[in-house]
Tab-separated table of N, CA and C in Angstrom:
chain	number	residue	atom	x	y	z
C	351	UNK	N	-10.051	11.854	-10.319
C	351	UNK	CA	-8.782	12.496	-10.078
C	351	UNK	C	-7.850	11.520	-9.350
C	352	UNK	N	-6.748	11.290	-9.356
C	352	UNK	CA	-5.874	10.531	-9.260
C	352	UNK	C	-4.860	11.091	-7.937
C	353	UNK	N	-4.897	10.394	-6.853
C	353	UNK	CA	-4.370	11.014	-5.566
C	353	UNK	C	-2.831	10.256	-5.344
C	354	UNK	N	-2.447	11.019	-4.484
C	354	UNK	CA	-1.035	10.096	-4.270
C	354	UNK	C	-1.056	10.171	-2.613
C	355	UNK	N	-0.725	8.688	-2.193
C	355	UNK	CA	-1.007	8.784	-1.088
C	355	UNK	C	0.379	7.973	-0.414
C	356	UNK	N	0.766	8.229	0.913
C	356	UNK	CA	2.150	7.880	1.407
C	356	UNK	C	1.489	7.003	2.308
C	357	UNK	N	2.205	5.970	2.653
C	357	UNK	CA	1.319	4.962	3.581
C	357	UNK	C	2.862	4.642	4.416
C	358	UNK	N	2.760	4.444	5.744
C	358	UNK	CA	3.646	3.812	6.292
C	358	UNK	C	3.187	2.563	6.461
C	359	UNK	N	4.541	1.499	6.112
C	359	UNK	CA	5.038	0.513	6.275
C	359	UNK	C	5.863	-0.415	7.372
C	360	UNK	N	5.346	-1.331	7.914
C	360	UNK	CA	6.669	-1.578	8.879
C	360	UNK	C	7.590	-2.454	8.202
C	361	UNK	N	8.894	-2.544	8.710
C	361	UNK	CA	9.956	-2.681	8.045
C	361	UNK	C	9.886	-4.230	7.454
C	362	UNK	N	9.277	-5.299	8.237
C	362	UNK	CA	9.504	-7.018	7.304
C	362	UNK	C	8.649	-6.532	5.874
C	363	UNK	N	7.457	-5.941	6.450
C	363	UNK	CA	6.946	-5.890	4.733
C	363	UNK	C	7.318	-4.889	3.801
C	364	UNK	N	7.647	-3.729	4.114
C	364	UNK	CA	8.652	-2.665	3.334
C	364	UNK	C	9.829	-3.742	2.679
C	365	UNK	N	10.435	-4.815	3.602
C	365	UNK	CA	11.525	-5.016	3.127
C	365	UNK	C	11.258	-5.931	1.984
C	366	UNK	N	10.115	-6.699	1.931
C	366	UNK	CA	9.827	-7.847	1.019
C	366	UNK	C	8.966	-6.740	-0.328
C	367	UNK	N	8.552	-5.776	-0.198
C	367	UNK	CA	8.367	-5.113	-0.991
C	367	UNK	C	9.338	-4.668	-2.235
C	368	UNK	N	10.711	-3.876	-1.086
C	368	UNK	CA	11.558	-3.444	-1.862
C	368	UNK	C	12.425	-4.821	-2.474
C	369	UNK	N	12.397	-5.727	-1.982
C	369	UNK	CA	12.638	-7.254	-2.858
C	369	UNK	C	12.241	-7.245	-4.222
C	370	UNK	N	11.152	-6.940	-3.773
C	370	UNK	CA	9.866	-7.296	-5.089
C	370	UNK	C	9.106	-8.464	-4.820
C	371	UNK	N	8.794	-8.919	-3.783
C	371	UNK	CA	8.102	-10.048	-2.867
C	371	UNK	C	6.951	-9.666	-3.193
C	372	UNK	N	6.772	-8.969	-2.606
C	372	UNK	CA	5.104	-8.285	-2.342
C	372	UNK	C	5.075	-7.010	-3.487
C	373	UNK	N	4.052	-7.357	-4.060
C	373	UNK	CA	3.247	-6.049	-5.235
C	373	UNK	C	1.567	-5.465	-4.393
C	374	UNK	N	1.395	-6.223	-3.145
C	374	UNK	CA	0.267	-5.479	-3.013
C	374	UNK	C	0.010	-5.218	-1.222
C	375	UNK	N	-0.971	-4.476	-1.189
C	375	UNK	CA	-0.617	-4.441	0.242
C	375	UNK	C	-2.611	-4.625	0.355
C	376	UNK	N	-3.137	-4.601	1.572
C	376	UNK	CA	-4.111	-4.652	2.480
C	376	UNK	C	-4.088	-3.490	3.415
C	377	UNK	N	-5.272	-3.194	3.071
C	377	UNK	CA	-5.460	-1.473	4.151
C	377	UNK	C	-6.556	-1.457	4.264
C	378	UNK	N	-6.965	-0.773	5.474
C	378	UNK	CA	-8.252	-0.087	5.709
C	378	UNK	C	-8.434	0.790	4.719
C	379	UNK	N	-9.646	1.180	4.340
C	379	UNK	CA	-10.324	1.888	3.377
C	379	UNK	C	-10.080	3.119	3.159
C	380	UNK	N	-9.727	4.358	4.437
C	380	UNK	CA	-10.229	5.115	4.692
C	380	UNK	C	-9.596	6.449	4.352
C	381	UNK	N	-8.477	6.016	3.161
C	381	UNK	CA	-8.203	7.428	1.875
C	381	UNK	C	-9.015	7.373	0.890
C	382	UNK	N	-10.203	6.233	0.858
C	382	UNK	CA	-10.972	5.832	-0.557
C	382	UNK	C	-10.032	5.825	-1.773
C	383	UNK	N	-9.173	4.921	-1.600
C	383	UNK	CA	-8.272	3.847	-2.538
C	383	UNK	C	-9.102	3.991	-3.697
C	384	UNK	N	-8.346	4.342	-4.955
C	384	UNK	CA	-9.423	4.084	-6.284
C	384	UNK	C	-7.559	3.614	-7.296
C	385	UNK	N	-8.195	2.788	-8.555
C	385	UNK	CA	-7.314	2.390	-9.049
C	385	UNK	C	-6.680	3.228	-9.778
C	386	UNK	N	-5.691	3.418	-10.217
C	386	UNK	CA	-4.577	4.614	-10.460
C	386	UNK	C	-4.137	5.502	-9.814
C	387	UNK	N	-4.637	5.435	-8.622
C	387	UNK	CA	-3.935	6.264	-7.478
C	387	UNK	C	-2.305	5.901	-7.166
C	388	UNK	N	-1.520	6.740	-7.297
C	388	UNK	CA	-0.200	6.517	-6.746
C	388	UNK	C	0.437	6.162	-5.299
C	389	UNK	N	0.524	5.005	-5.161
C	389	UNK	CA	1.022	4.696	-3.444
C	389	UNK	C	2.515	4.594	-3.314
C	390	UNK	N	3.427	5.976	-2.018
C	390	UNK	CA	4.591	5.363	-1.978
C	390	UNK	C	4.300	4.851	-0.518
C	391	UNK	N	5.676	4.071	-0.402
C	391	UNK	CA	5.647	3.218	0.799
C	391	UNK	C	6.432	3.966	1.447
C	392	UNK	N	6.216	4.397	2.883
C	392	UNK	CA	7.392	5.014	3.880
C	392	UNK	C	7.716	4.158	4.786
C	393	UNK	N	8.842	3.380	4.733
C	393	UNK	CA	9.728	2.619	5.924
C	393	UNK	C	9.110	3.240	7.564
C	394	UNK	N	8.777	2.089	8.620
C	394	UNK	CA	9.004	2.025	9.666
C	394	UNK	C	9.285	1.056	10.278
C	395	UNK	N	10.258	1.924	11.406
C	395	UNK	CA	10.672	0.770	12.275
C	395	UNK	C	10.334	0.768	13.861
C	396	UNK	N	10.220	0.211	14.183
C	396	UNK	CA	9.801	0.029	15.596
C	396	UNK	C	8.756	1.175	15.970
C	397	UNK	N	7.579	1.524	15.253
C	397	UNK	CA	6.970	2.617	15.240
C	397	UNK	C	7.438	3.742	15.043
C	398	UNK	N	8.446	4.089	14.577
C	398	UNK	CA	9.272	5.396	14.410
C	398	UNK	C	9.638	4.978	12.660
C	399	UNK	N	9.022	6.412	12.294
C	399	UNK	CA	10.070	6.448	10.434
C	399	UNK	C	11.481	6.317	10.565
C	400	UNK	N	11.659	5.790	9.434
C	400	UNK	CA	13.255	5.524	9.029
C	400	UNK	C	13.833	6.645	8.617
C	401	UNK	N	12.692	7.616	7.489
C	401	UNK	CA	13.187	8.392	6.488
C	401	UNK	C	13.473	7.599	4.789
C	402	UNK	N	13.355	5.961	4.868
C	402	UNK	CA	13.331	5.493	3.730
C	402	UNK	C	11.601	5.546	2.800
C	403	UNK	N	11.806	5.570	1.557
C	403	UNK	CA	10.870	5.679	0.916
C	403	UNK	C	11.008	4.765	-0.481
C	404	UNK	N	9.957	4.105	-1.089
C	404	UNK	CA	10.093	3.478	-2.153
C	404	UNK	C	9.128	4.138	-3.148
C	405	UNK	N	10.116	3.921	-4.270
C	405	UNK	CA	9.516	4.813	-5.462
C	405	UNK	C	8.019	4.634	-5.234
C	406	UNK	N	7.697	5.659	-5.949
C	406	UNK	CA	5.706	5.401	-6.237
C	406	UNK	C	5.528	4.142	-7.244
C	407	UNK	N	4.130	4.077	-6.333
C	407	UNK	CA	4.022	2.670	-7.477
C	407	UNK	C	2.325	2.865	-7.443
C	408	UNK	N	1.786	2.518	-8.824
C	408	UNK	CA	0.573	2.785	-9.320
C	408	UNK	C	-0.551	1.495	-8.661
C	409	UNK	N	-1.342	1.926	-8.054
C	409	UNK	CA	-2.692	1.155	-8.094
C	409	UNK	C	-3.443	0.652	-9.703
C	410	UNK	N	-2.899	-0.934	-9.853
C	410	UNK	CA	-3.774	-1.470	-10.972
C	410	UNK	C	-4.779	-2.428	-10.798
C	411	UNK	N	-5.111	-2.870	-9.493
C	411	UNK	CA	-6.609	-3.492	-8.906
C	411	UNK	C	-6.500	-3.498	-7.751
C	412	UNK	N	-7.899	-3.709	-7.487
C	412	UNK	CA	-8.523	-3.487	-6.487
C	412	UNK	C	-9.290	-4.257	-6.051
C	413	UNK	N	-9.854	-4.819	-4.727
C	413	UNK	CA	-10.547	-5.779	-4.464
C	413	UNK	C	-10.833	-5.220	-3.148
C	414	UNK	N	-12.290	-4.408	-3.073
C	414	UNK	CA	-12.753	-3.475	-1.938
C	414	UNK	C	-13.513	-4.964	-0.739
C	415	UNK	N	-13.520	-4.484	0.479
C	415	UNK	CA	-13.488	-5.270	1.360
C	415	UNK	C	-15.433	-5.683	1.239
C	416	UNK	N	-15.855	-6.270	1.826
C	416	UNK	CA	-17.494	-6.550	1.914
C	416	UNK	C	-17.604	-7.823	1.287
C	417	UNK	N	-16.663	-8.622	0.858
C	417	UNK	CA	-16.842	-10.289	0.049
C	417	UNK	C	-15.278	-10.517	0.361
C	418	UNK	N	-15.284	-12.050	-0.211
C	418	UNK	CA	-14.087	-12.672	-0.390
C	418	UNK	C	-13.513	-12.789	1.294
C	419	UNK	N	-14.308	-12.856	1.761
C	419	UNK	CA	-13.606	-12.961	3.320
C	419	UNK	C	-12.664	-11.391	4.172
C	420	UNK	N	-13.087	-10.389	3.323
C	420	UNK	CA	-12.531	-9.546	3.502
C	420	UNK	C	-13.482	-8.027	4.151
C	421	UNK	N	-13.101	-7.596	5.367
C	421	UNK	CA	-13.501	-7.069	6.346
C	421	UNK	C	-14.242	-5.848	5.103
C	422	UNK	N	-15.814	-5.458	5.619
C	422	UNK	CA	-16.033	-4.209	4.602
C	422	UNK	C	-15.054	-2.550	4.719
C	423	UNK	N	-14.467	-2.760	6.003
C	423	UNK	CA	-13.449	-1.185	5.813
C	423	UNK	C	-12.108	-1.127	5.132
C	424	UNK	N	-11.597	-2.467	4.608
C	424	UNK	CA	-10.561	-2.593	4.016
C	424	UNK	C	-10.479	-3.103	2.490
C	425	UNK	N	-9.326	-3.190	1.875
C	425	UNK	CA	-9.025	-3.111	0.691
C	425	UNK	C	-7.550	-4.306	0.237
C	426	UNK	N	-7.629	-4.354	-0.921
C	426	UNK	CA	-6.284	-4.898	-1.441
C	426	UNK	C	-6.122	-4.343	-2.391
C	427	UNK	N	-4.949	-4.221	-2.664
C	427	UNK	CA	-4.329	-3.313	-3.387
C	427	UNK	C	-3.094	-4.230	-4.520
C	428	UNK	N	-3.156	-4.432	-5.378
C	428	UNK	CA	-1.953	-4.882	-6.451
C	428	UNK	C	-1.317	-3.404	-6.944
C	429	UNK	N	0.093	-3.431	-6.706
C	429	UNK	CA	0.645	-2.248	-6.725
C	429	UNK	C	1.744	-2.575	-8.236
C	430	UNK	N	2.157	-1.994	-9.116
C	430	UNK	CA	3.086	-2.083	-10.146
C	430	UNK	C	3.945	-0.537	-10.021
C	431	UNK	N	5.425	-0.584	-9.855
C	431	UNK	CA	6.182	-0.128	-9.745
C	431	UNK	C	7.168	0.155	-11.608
């Protein structure tokens, strides 16, 4: 089943996102991330929401944490908008 999940963002990487800089992000594990899950991004700033939001954008890989130098509770995420 295919979840949609809202993740806050702080604002340098929200902003290189909404660029189109960045397609993927790095997270802890702990919505159990699966590929086709829908991620939007919610703007923050200085620890406080903005109220900005970027369209949803689909999970198309995945690279779960436990190899590659990457902590076992976290994840990477390639996101396509």
């Amino acid at each position: 089943m295919i979840k949609h999940h809202e993740i806050k963002t702080e604002l340098e990487y929200y902003q290189a996102a909404e660029r189109g800089e960045k397609n993927f992000e790095v997270r802890k594990n702990d919505r159990d991330y699966k590929k086709h899950d829908i991620v939007t991004l919610v703007e923050v700033k200085n620890g406080k929401l903005t109220g900005r939001k970027l369209e949803p954008a689909e999970i198309t890989y995945i690279v779960y944490g436990g190899k590659y130098g990457i902590d076992s509770d976290y994840c990477v995420m390639q996101l396509k908008r």
